[in-house]
Amino acid sequence: MFELIKNVNIDFLGKRKIAGMISIAVILVGLISIVIHGGPLYSIDFEGGTEIQVLFKQSTNVESVRSALSEIGYGDAAIREFGNVDEFLIHVKTSTRSEEQVNTIRETLGSINGPDSFEIRRLETVGPKIGKELRGDMVSAVLIAMIGIVIYISIRFQFMYAIGALVALTHDVLITLGIFSLLNLEISLSVLAAFLFIVGYSLNDTIVVFDRVRENAKIKRHDSFLSVLNISLNQTLNRTVITSLTTLTVVLILLFFGGEVIKPFAFALTIGLITGTYSSIFVASPVVLIWDENQKKKQK
């Protein structure tokens, strides 16, 4: 394997307290943001309602669109600029399933600059019941994945390694959720897919480290567990960095050149790759060390 990083001897575990404080601070800021916003900002996939992507041929602003929609009872619609200039994404939370209601929205948009002054580029409608079911399925999918991970790692390694991996995965998901809340970005089905990818990627990185820890624990029996963890992290650092940089390059291309629709997915992946790499070093391993130290204290 190509070695980008050679013969390093970094005391990663010696920096675990500083890293822990940084992680806790970032997670707390994200959680506070989520509480202030009344929970994550869900897209139409989970909220239900109608989402319209509209492009105006003349100069238009968000206030004009909101004012027009307020006249027909949709003043609470979520409206944001999207893609090109004078292009907007409108999310009406009340489900407007009937063709008559959709036509009313069309007529209202036409009243801003004229009936032929806009183009509806996308229109999606999801019932509130379906949205609620999808939200429940989202939570279930993430929980089932994490439970499966705990069982798998407990069988392959030990229970303490499973706890370390679980804490690292929770860390990655909470930070990503918090950043989405701080930036007022929607959680959609594509973002959910990104979360599941983050869980898988972070787990893979963590297992590589744990596998090396298990090998070194047999070879260096007289060394302390802290020393074994540090040696293992340094030995896998080259692989971790190269894999992360390679994957991140592709994701950044998607983020900047993939278009507006795929941008939230790529942004979530970008955050997840960074936090996943960080957590496999500064979260999973310190948790395993703490668990091991507590077990030894109980035995004494």
PDB file of C-alpha atoms in Angstrom:
ATOM      1  CA  MET A   1       0.000   0.000   0.000  1.00  0.00           C
ATOM      2  CA  PHE A   2       1.131   3.540  -0.775  1.00  0.00           C
ATOM      3  CA  GLU A   3       2.345   5.155   2.447  1.00  0.00           C
ATOM      4  CA  LEU A   4       1.354   8.787   2.797  1.00  0.00           C
ATOM      5  CA  ILE A   5       2.207   8.753   6.497  1.00  0.00           C
ATOM      6  CA  LYS A   6       5.283   6.821   7.627  1.00  0.00           C
ATOM      7  CA  ASN A   7       6.753   5.915  11.017  1.00  0.00           C
ATOM      8  CA  VAL A   8       4.479   8.108  13.121  1.00  0.00           C
ATOM      9  CA  ASN A   9       4.271   7.859  16.885  1.00  0.00           C
ATOM     10  CA  ILE A  10       1.432  10.149  17.926  1.00  0.00           C
ATOM     11  CA  ASP A  11       0.025   9.933  21.451  1.00  0.00           C
ATOM     12  CA  PHE A  12      -3.646   9.900  20.367  1.00  0.00           C
ATOM     13  CA  LEU A  13      -4.946   8.637  23.708  1.00  0.00           C
ATOM     14  CA  GLY A  14      -3.034  11.341  25.533  1.00  0.00           C
ATOM     15  CA  LYS A  15      -5.268  13.865  23.782  1.00  0.00           C
ATOM     16  CA  ARG A  16      -8.508  12.022  24.584  1.00  0.00           C
ATOM     17  CA  LYS A  17      -9.711  14.534  27.196  1.00  0.00           C
ATOM     18  CA  ILE A  18      -9.316  17.521  24.871  1.00  0.00           C
ATOM     19  CA  ALA A  19     -10.961  15.584  22.028  1.00  0.00           C
ATOM     20  CA  GLY A  20     -13.775  14.519  24.365  1.00  0.00           C
ATOM     21  CA  MET A  21     -14.486  18.104  25.415  1.00  0.00           C
ATOM     22  CA  ILE A  22     -14.549  19.247  21.768  1.00  0.00           C
ATOM     23  CA  SER A  23     -16.979  16.459  20.834  1.00  0.00           C
ATOM     24  CA  ILE A  24     -19.275  17.151  23.787  1.00  0.00           C
ATOM     25  CA  ALA A  25     -19.294  20.891  23.025  1.00  0.00           C
ATOM     26  CA  VAL A  26     -20.170  20.366  19.335  1.00  0.00           C
ATOM     27  CA  ILE A  27     -22.899  17.835  20.182  1.00  0.00           C
ATOM     28  CA  LEU A  28     -24.400  20.135  22.857  1.00  0.00           C
ATOM     29  CA  VAL A  29     -24.528  23.082  20.443  1.00  0.00           C
ATOM     30  CA  GLY A  30     -26.288  20.873  17.889  1.00  0.00           C
ATOM     31  CA  LEU A  31     -28.772  19.498  20.433  1.00  0.00           C
ATOM     32  CA  ILE A  32     -29.584  23.003  21.693  1.00  0.00           C
ATOM     33  CA  SER A  33     -30.237  24.061  18.093  1.00  0.00           C
ATOM     34  CA  ILE A  34     -32.537  21.058  17.573  1.00  0.00           C
ATOM     35  CA  VAL A  35     -34.483  21.893  20.759  1.00  0.00           C
ATOM     36  CA  ILE A  36     -34.797  25.581  19.782  1.00  0.00           C
ATOM     37  CA  HIS A  37     -36.112  24.599  16.342  1.00  0.00           C
ATOM     38  CA  GLY A  38     -38.598  22.152  17.893  1.00  0.00           C
ATOM     39  CA  GLY A  39     -36.840  19.106  16.439  1.00  0.00           C
ATOM     40  CA  PRO A  40     -35.076  18.371  13.136  1.00  0.00           C
ATOM     41  CA  LEU A  41     -36.374  20.111  10.029  1.00  0.00           C
ATOM     42  CA  TYR A  42     -38.022  17.303   8.080  1.00  0.00           C
ATOM     43  CA  SER A  43     -38.607  17.450   4.337  1.00  0.00           C
ATOM     44  CA  ILE A  44     -41.883  16.624   2.613  1.00  0.00           C
ATOM     45  CA  ASP A  45     -40.860  12.942   2.736  1.00  0.00           C
ATOM     46  CA  PHE A  46     -41.475  12.890   6.496  1.00  0.00           C
ATOM     47  CA  GLU A  47     -43.788  15.872   7.079  1.00  0.00           C
ATOM     48  CA  GLY A  48     -46.306  15.312   4.314  1.00  0.00           C
ATOM     49  CA  GLY A  49     -47.694  18.100   2.147  1.00  0.00           C
ATOM     50  CA  THR A  50     -46.828  19.488  -1.268  1.00  0.00           C
ATOM     51  CA  GLU A  51     -43.411  20.541  -2.506  1.00  0.00           C
ATOM     52  CA  ILE A  52     -43.144  22.721  -5.595  1.00  0.00           C
ATOM     53  CA  GLN A  53     -39.957  23.710  -7.378  1.00  0.00           C
ATOM     54  CA  VAL A  54     -40.777  26.811  -9.416  1.00  0.00           C
ATOM     55  CA  LEU A  55     -38.630  28.946 -11.723  1.00  0.00           C
ATOM     56  CA  PHE A  56     -39.779  32.512 -12.428  1.00  0.00           C
ATOM     57  CA  LYS A  57     -38.857  34.114 -15.737  1.00  0.00           C
ATOM     58  CA  GLN A  58     -38.757  37.560 -14.145  1.00  0.00           C
ATOM     59  CA  SER A  59     -37.006  38.846 -11.050  1.00  0.00           C
ATOM     60  CA  THR A  60     -38.883  37.619  -7.962  1.00  0.00           C
ATOM     61  CA  ASN A  61     -38.092  37.414  -4.246  1.00  0.00           C
ATOM     62  CA  VAL A  62     -39.192  35.189  -1.372  1.00  0.00           C
ATOM     63  CA  GLU A  63     -41.398  37.913   0.131  1.00  0.00           C
ATOM     64  CA  SER A  64     -43.466  38.211  -3.068  1.00  0.00           C
ATOM     65  CA  VAL A  65     -44.060  34.453  -3.187  1.00  0.00           C
ATOM     66  CA  ARG A  66     -44.983  34.304   0.517  1.00  0.00           C
ATOM     67  CA  SER A  67     -47.351  37.249   0.209  1.00  0.00           C
ATOM     68  CA  ALA A  68     -49.176  35.591  -2.694  1.00  0.00           C
ATOM     69  CA  LEU A  69     -49.479  32.245  -0.879  1.00  0.00           C
ATOM     70  CA  SER A  70     -50.705  33.967   2.304  1.00  0.00           C
ATOM     71  CA  GLU A  71     -53.752  35.185   0.406  1.00  0.00           C
ATOM     72  CA  ILE A  72     -54.917  31.587  -0.125  1.00  0.00           C
ATOM     73  CA  GLY A  73     -54.099  30.422   3.409  1.00  0.00           C
ATOM     74  CA  TYR A  74     -50.547  29.126   2.977  1.00  0.00           C
ATOM     75  CA  GLY A  75     -48.670  31.864   4.811  1.00  0.00           C
ATOM     76  CA  ASP A  76     -46.788  29.254   6.864  1.00  0.00           C
ATOM     77  CA  ALA A  77     -45.265  27.641   3.749  1.00  0.00           C
ATOM     78  CA  ALA A  78     -41.508  27.028   3.828  1.00  0.00           C
ATOM     79  CA  ILE A  79     -39.957  28.956   0.914  1.00  0.00           C
ATOM     80  CA  ARG A  80     -36.271  29.044   0.055  1.00  0.00           C
ATOM     81  CA  GLU A  81     -34.117  29.913  -2.911  1.00  0.00           C
ATOM     82  CA  PHE A  82     -33.125  26.850  -4.867  1.00  0.00           C
ATOM     83  CA  GLY A  83     -30.694  26.353  -7.734  1.00  0.00           C
ATOM     84  CA  ASN A  84     -30.831  29.167 -10.281  1.00  0.00           C
ATOM     85  CA  VAL A  85     -31.646  32.838  -9.779  1.00  0.00           C
ATOM     86  CA  ASP A  86     -35.415  33.374  -9.269  1.00  0.00           C
ATOM     87  CA  GLU A  87     -35.906  29.665  -8.585  1.00  0.00           C
ATOM     88  CA  PHE A  88     -37.614  28.614  -5.342  1.00  0.00           C
ATOM     89  CA  LEU A  89     -38.568  25.477  -3.450  1.00  0.00           C
ATOM     90  CA  ILE A  90     -41.977  25.828  -1.782  1.00  0.00           C
ATOM     91  CA  HIS A  91     -43.103  23.364   0.880  1.00  0.00           C
ATOM     92  CA  VAL A  92     -46.769  23.597   1.836  1.00  0.00           C
ATOM     93  CA  LYS A  93     -47.189  21.489   4.968  1.00  0.00           C
ATOM     94  CA  THR A  94     -50.931  20.967   4.548  1.00  0.00           C
ATOM     95  CA  SER A  95     -51.448  18.120   2.102  1.00  0.00           C
ATOM     96  CA  THR A  96     -52.983  19.400  -1.125  1.00  0.00           C
ATOM     97  CA  ARG A  97     -53.868  16.179  -2.852  1.00  0.00           C
ATOM     98  CA  SER A  98     -56.754  17.394  -5.011  1.00  0.00           C
ATOM     99  CA  GLU A  99     -56.052  18.743  -8.481  1.00  0.00           C
ATOM    100  CA  GLU A 100     -58.236  21.737  -7.684  1.00  0.00           C
ATOM    101  CA  GLN A 101     -56.031  22.790  -4.763  1.00  0.00           C
ATOM    102  CA  VAL A 102     -52.847  22.342  -6.795  1.00  0.00           C
ATOM    103  CA  ASN A 103     -54.384  24.470  -9.549  1.00  0.00           C
ATOM    104  CA  THR A 104     -55.161  27.148  -6.949  1.00  0.00           C
ATOM    105  CA  ILE A 105     -51.479  27.298  -6.032  1.00  0.00           C
ATOM    106  CA  ARG A 106     -50.546  27.485  -9.727  1.00  0.00           C
ATOM    107  CA  GLU A 107     -52.940  30.394 -10.279  1.00  0.00           C
ATOM    108  CA  THR A 108     -51.573  32.181  -7.229  1.00  0.00           C
ATOM    109  CA  LEU A 109     -47.998  31.840  -8.453  1.00  0.00           C
ATOM    110  CA  GLY A 110     -49.165  33.181 -11.823  1.00  0.00           C
ATOM    111  CA  SER A 111     -50.614  36.245 -10.149  1.00  0.00           C
ATOM    112  CA  ILE A 112     -47.126  37.408  -9.084  1.00  0.00           C
ATOM    113  CA  ASN A 113     -45.759  38.282 -12.538  1.00  0.00           C
ATOM    114  CA  GLY A 114     -48.387  36.919 -14.918  1.00  0.00           C
ATOM    115  CA  PRO A 115     -49.750  33.446 -15.831  1.00  0.00           C
ATOM    116  CA  ASP A 116     -46.872  32.652 -18.221  1.00  0.00           C
ATOM    117  CA  SER A 117     -44.125  34.114 -16.056  1.00  0.00           C
ATOM    118  CA  PHE A 118     -43.138  30.899 -14.266  1.00  0.00           C
ATOM    119  CA  GLU A 119     -42.365  27.242 -14.835  1.00  0.00           C
ATOM    120  CA  ILE A 120     -43.100  24.443 -12.360  1.00  0.00           C
ATOM    121  CA  ARG A 121     -40.099  22.160 -12.607  1.00  0.00           C
ATOM    122  CA  ARG A 122     -41.123  19.647  -9.950  1.00  0.00           C
ATOM    123  CA  LEU A 123     -44.250  18.936  -7.936  1.00  0.00           C
ATOM    124  CA  GLU A 124     -44.490  16.262  -5.239  1.00  0.00           C
ATOM    125  CA  THR A 125     -47.330  15.450  -2.866  1.00  0.00           C
ATOM    126  CA  VAL A 126     -47.097  13.208   0.209  1.00  0.00           C
ATOM    127  CA  GLY A 127     -49.964  12.542   2.617  1.00  0.00           C
ATOM    128  CA  PRO A 128     -49.363  13.308   6.336  1.00  0.00           C
ATOM    129  CA  LYS A 129     -49.999   9.675   7.307  1.00  0.00           C
ATOM    130  CA  ILE A 130     -47.361   8.390   4.898  1.00  0.00           C
ATOM    131  CA  GLY A 131     -44.927  11.048   6.116  1.00  0.00           C
ATOM    132  CA  LYS A 132     -45.446   9.976   9.732  1.00  0.00           C
ATOM    133  CA  GLU A 133     -44.894   6.323   8.831  1.00  0.00           C
ATOM    134  CA  LEU A 134     -41.682   7.168   6.976  1.00  0.00           C
ATOM    135  CA  ARG A 135     -40.410   9.111   9.987  1.00  0.00           C
ATOM    136  CA  GLY A 136     -41.015   6.098  12.209  1.00  0.00           C
ATOM    137  CA  ASP A 137     -39.306   3.836   9.669  1.00  0.00           C
ATOM    138  CA  MET A 138     -36.302   6.178   9.614  1.00  0.00           C
ATOM    139  CA  VAL A 139     -35.793   5.921  13.381  1.00  0.00           C
ATOM    140  CA  SER A 140     -36.346   2.141  13.284  1.00  0.00           C
ATOM    141  CA  ALA A 141     -33.806   1.684  10.476  1.00  0.00           C
ATOM    142  CA  VAL A 142     -31.065   3.528  12.368  1.00  0.00           C
ATOM    143  CA  LEU A 143     -31.835   1.730  15.680  1.00  0.00           C
ATOM    144  CA  ILE A 144     -31.933  -1.719  14.059  1.00  0.00           C
ATOM    145  CA  ALA A 145     -28.628  -1.009  12.313  1.00  0.00           C
ATOM    146  CA  MET A 146     -27.000  -0.017  15.607  1.00  0.00           C
ATOM    147  CA  ILE A 147     -28.369  -3.032  17.495  1.00  0.00           C
ATOM    148  CA  GLY A 148     -27.067  -5.306  14.731  1.00  0.00           C
ATOM    149  CA  ILE A 149     -23.668  -3.631  14.973  1.00  0.00           C
ATOM    150  CA  VAL A 150     -23.480  -4.195  18.755  1.00  0.00           C
ATOM    151  CA  ILE A 151     -24.310  -7.896  18.328  1.00  0.00           C
ATOM    152  CA  TYR A 152     -21.821  -8.352  15.466  1.00  0.00           C
ATOM    153  CA  ILE A 153     -18.887  -6.659  17.215  1.00  0.00           C
ATOM    154  CA  SER A 154     -19.636  -8.400  20.525  1.00  0.00           C
ATOM    155  CA  ILE A 155     -19.367 -11.765  18.757  1.00  0.00           C
ATOM    156  CA  ARG A 156     -16.315 -10.889  16.641  1.00  0.00           C
ATOM    157  CA  PHE A 157     -14.415  -8.993  19.341  1.00  0.00           C
ATOM    158  CA  GLN A 158     -15.682  -8.231  22.876  1.00  0.00           C
ATOM    159  CA  PHE A 159     -18.604  -6.315  24.305  1.00  0.00           C
ATOM    160  CA  MET A 160     -16.402  -3.349  25.243  1.00  0.00           C
ATOM    161  CA  TYR A 161     -15.442  -2.905  21.582  1.00  0.00           C
ATOM    162  CA  ALA A 162     -19.137  -2.902  20.665  1.00  0.00           C
ATOM    163  CA  ILE A 163     -19.764  -0.109  23.181  1.00  0.00           C
ATOM    164  CA  GLY A 164     -16.867   1.903  21.737  1.00  0.00           C
ATOM    165  CA  ALA A 165     -18.211   1.515  18.190  1.00  0.00           C
ATOM    166  CA  LEU A 166     -21.777   2.375  19.281  1.00  0.00           C
ATOM    167  CA  VAL A 167     -20.671   5.563  21.066  1.00  0.00           C
ATOM    168  CA  ALA A 168     -18.638   6.573  17.979  1.00  0.00           C
ATOM    169  CA  LEU A 169     -21.617   5.994  15.640  1.00  0.00           C
ATOM    170  CA  THR A 170     -23.967   7.935  17.915  1.00  0.00           C
ATOM    171  CA  HIS A 171     -21.371  10.731  18.035  1.00  0.00           C
ATOM    172  CA  ASP A 172     -21.238  10.917  14.209  1.00  0.00           C
ATOM    173  CA  VAL A 173     -25.019  10.913  13.726  1.00  0.00           C
ATOM    174  CA  LEU A 174     -25.628  13.527  16.459  1.00  0.00           C
ATOM    175  CA  ILE A 175     -22.999  15.897  15.049  1.00  0.00           C
ATOM    176  CA  THR A 176     -24.415  15.569  11.528  1.00  0.00           C
ATOM    177  CA  LEU A 177     -27.964  16.157  12.804  1.00  0.00           C
ATOM    178  CA  GLY A 178     -26.788  19.151  14.829  1.00  0.00           C
ATOM    179  CA  ILE A 179     -25.017  20.771  11.873  1.00  0.00           C
ATOM    180  CA  PHE A 180     -28.114  20.267   9.700  1.00  0.00           C
ATOM    181  CA  SER A 181     -30.191  21.950  12.408  1.00  0.00           C
ATOM    182  CA  LEU A 182     -27.735  24.864  12.792  1.00  0.00           C
ATOM    183  CA  LEU A 183     -27.788  25.450   9.029  1.00  0.00           C
ATOM    184  CA  ASN A 184     -31.572  24.958   8.867  1.00  0.00           C
ATOM    185  CA  LEU A 185     -31.250  22.126   6.335  1.00  0.00           C
ATOM    186  CA  GLU A 186     -33.981  19.543   5.766  1.00  0.00           C
ATOM    187  CA  ILE A 187     -33.751  15.868   6.666  1.00  0.00           C
ATOM    188  CA  SER A 188     -34.972  13.961   3.589  1.00  0.00           C
ATOM    189  CA  LEU A 189     -34.885  10.334   2.439  1.00  0.00           C
ATOM    190  CA  SER A 190     -31.587  10.991   0.641  1.00  0.00           C
ATOM    191  CA  VAL A 191     -30.114  12.431   3.857  1.00  0.00           C
ATOM    192  CA  LEU A 192     -31.354   9.331   5.721  1.00  0.00           C
ATOM    193  CA  ALA A 193     -29.459   7.233   3.170  1.00  0.00           C
ATOM    194  CA  ALA A 194     -26.393   9.365   3.925  1.00  0.00           C
ATOM    195  CA  PHE A 195     -26.816   8.698   7.671  1.00  0.00           C
ATOM    196  CA  LEU A 196     -26.867   4.949   7.048  1.00  0.00           C
ATOM    197  CA  PHE A 197     -23.761   5.320   4.873  1.00  0.00           C
ATOM    198  CA  ILE A 198     -22.078   7.257   7.693  1.00  0.00           C
ATOM    199  CA  VAL A 199     -22.889   4.450  10.129  1.00  0.00           C
ATOM    200  CA  GLY A 200     -21.400   1.864   7.764  1.00  0.00           C
ATOM    201  CA  TYR A 201     -18.309   3.882   6.904  1.00  0.00           C
ATOM    202  CA  SER A 202     -17.527   4.816  10.491  1.00  0.00           C
ATOM    203  CA  LEU A 203     -18.017   1.208  11.580  1.00  0.00           C
ATOM    204  CA  ASN A 204     -15.663  -0.088   8.886  1.00  0.00           C
ATOM    205  CA  ASP A 205     -12.946   2.343   9.942  1.00  0.00           C
ATOM    206  CA  THR A 206     -13.412   1.485  13.613  1.00  0.00           C
ATOM    207  CA  ILE A 207     -13.285  -2.284  12.995  1.00  0.00           C
ATOM    208  CA  VAL A 208      -9.961  -1.926  11.147  1.00  0.00           C
ATOM    209  CA  VAL A 209      -8.509  -0.236  14.235  1.00  0.00           C
ATOM    210  CA  PHE A 210     -10.030  -2.804  16.609  1.00  0.00           C
ATOM    211  CA  ASP A 211      -8.704  -5.689  14.513  1.00  0.00           C
ATOM    212  CA  ARG A 212      -5.186  -4.291  14.801  1.00  0.00           C
ATOM    213  CA  VAL A 213      -5.686  -3.753  18.552  1.00  0.00           C
ATOM    214  CA  ARG A 214      -6.629  -7.414  18.961  1.00  0.00           C
ATOM    215  CA  GLU A 215      -3.527  -8.539  17.030  1.00  0.00           C
ATOM    216  CA  ASN A 216      -1.187  -6.257  18.981  1.00  0.00           C
ATOM    217  CA  ALA A 217      -2.738  -7.271  22.319  1.00  0.00           C
ATOM    218  CA  LYS A 218      -1.553 -10.840  21.641  1.00  0.00           C
ATOM    219  CA  ILE A 219       1.921  -9.795  20.481  1.00  0.00           C
ATOM    220  CA  LYS A 220       2.598  -7.099  23.106  1.00  0.00           C
ATOM    221  CA  ARG A 221       1.184  -8.839  26.162  1.00  0.00           C
ATOM    222  CA  HIS A 222       3.498  -7.035  28.560  1.00  0.00           C
ATOM    223  CA  ASP A 223       2.584  -3.565  27.302  1.00  0.00           C
ATOM    224  CA  SER A 224      -0.247  -1.554  28.827  1.00  0.00           C
ATOM    225  CA  PHE A 225      -3.582  -1.524  26.990  1.00  0.00           C
ATOM    226  CA  LEU A 226      -3.202   2.245  26.468  1.00  0.00           C
ATOM    227  CA  SER A 227       0.134   1.621  24.715  1.00  0.00           C
ATOM    228  CA  VAL A 228      -1.410  -1.116  22.547  1.00  0.00           C
ATOM    229  CA  LEU A 229      -4.232   1.220  21.504  1.00  0.00           C
ATOM    230  CA  ASN A 230      -1.807   4.014  20.592  1.00  0.00           C
ATOM    231  CA  ILE A 231       0.420   1.668  18.587  1.00  0.00           C
ATOM    232  CA  SER A 232      -2.601   0.278  16.722  1.00  0.00           C
ATOM    233  CA  LEU A 233      -3.932   3.749  15.896  1.00  0.00           C
ATOM    234  CA  ASN A 234      -0.545   4.807  14.526  1.00  0.00           C
ATOM    235  CA  GLN A 235      -0.216   1.634  12.472  1.00  0.00           C
ATOM    236  CA  THR A 236      -3.650   2.093  10.856  1.00  0.00           C
ATOM    237  CA  LEU A 237      -3.345   5.877  10.437  1.00  0.00           C
ATOM    238  CA  ASN A 238      -1.947   5.677   6.898  1.00  0.00           C
ATOM    239  CA  ARG A 239      -4.803   3.439   5.747  1.00  0.00           C
ATOM    240  CA  THR A 240      -7.393   5.612   7.492  1.00  0.00           C
ATOM    241  CA  VAL A 241      -6.152   8.869   5.972  1.00  0.00           C
ATOM    242  CA  ILE A 242      -5.789   7.516   2.410  1.00  0.00           C
ATOM    243  CA  THR A 243      -9.244   5.881   2.460  1.00  0.00           C
ATOM    244  CA  SER A 244     -10.874   9.008   3.892  1.00  0.00           C
ATOM    245  CA  LEU A 245      -9.188  11.390   1.441  1.00  0.00           C
ATOM    246  CA  THR A 246     -10.076   9.198  -1.544  1.00  0.00           C
ATOM    247  CA  THR A 247     -13.725   8.937  -0.541  1.00  0.00           C
ATOM    248  CA  LEU A 248     -13.908  12.603   0.451  1.00  0.00           C
ATOM    249  CA  THR A 249     -12.613  13.678  -2.979  1.00  0.00           C
ATOM    250  CA  VAL A 250     -15.524  11.928  -4.708  1.00  0.00           C
ATOM    251  CA  VAL A 251     -18.057  13.298  -2.218  1.00  0.00           C
ATOM    252  CA  LEU A 252     -16.776  16.874  -2.609  1.00  0.00           C
ATOM    253  CA  ILE A 253     -17.155  16.584  -6.392  1.00  0.00           C
ATOM    254  CA  LEU A 254     -20.791  15.563  -5.812  1.00  0.00           C
ATOM    255  CA  LEU A 255     -21.246  18.434  -3.363  1.00  0.00           C
ATOM    256  CA  PHE A 256     -19.968  21.181  -5.660  1.00  0.00           C
ATOM    257  CA  PHE A 257     -20.920  19.833  -9.083  1.00  0.00           C
ATOM    258  CA  GLY A 258     -23.771  17.381  -8.442  1.00  0.00           C
ATOM    259  CA  GLY A 259     -26.598  19.940  -8.499  1.00  0.00           C
ATOM    260  CA  GLU A 260     -29.057  21.210  -5.899  1.00  0.00           C
ATOM    261  CA  VAL A 261     -31.058  17.997  -5.540  1.00  0.00           C
ATOM    262  CA  ILE A 262     -28.065  15.870  -4.522  1.00  0.00           C
ATOM    263  CA  LYS A 263     -26.333  18.598  -2.467  1.00  0.00           C
ATOM    264  CA  PRO A 264     -27.931  17.735   0.947  1.00  0.00           C
ATOM    265  CA  PHE A 265     -26.947  14.070   0.474  1.00  0.00           C
ATOM    266  CA  ALA A 266     -23.360  14.989  -0.435  1.00  0.00           C
ATOM    267  CA  PHE A 267     -23.132  17.521   2.403  1.00  0.00           C
ATOM    268  CA  ALA A 268     -24.255  14.920   4.949  1.00  0.00           C
ATOM    269  CA  LEU A 269     -21.666  12.488   3.573  1.00  0.00           C
ATOM    270  CA  THR A 270     -18.933  15.137   3.833  1.00  0.00           C
ATOM    271  CA  ILE A 271     -19.700  15.754   7.507  1.00  0.00           C
ATOM    272  CA  GLY A 272     -20.005  12.011   8.136  1.00  0.00           C
ATOM    273  CA  LEU A 273     -16.657  11.185   6.540  1.00  0.00           C
ATOM    274  CA  ILE A 274     -14.860  13.800   8.633  1.00  0.00           C
ATOM    275  CA  THR A 275     -16.576  12.858  11.908  1.00  0.00           C
ATOM    276  CA  GLY A 276     -16.297   9.123  11.130  1.00  0.00           C
ATOM    277  CA  THR A 277     -12.533   9.365  10.686  1.00  0.00           C
ATOM    278  CA  TYR A 278     -12.245  11.519  13.809  1.00  0.00           C
ATOM    279  CA  SER A 279     -14.443   9.268  15.955  1.00  0.00           C
ATOM    280  CA  SER A 280     -12.611   6.027  15.082  1.00  0.00           C
ATOM    281  CA  ILE A 281      -9.478   7.606  16.565  1.00  0.00           C
ATOM    282  CA  PHE A 282     -10.655   9.978  19.293  1.00  0.00           C
ATOM    283  CA  VAL A 283     -13.994   8.451  20.379  1.00  0.00           C
ATOM    284  CA  ALA A 284     -14.157   4.680  19.874  1.00  0.00           C
ATOM    285  CA  SER A 285     -10.670   3.883  21.199  1.00  0.00           C
ATOM    286  CA  PRO A 286     -10.876   6.140  24.301  1.00  0.00           C
ATOM    287  CA  VAL A 287     -14.260   4.598  25.194  1.00  0.00           C
ATOM    288  CA  VAL A 288     -12.739   1.103  24.959  1.00  0.00           C
ATOM    289  CA  LEU A 289      -9.827   2.251  27.148  1.00  0.00           C
ATOM    290  CA  ILE A 290     -12.172   3.725  29.774  1.00  0.00           C
ATOM    291  CA  TRP A 291     -14.274   0.545  29.778  1.00  0.00           C
ATOM    292  CA  ASP A 292     -11.147  -1.633  30.183  1.00  0.00           C
ATOM    293  CA  GLU A 293      -9.834   0.507  33.054  1.00  0.00           C
ATOM    294  CA  ASN A 294     -13.198   0.359  34.854  1.00  0.00           C
ATOM    295  CA  GLN A 295     -13.340  -3.425  34.481  1.00  0.00           C
ATOM    296  CA  LYS A 296      -9.846  -3.793  35.923  1.00  0.00           C
ATOM    297  CA  LYS A 297     -10.787  -1.565  38.880  1.00  0.00           C
ATOM    298  CA  LYS A 298     -13.835  -3.742  39.583  1.00  0.00           C
ATOM    299  CA  GLN A 299     -11.689  -6.885  39.461  1.00  0.00           C
ATOM    300  CA  LYS A 300      -9.219  -5.393  41.952  1.00  0.00           C
TER     301      LYS A 300
END
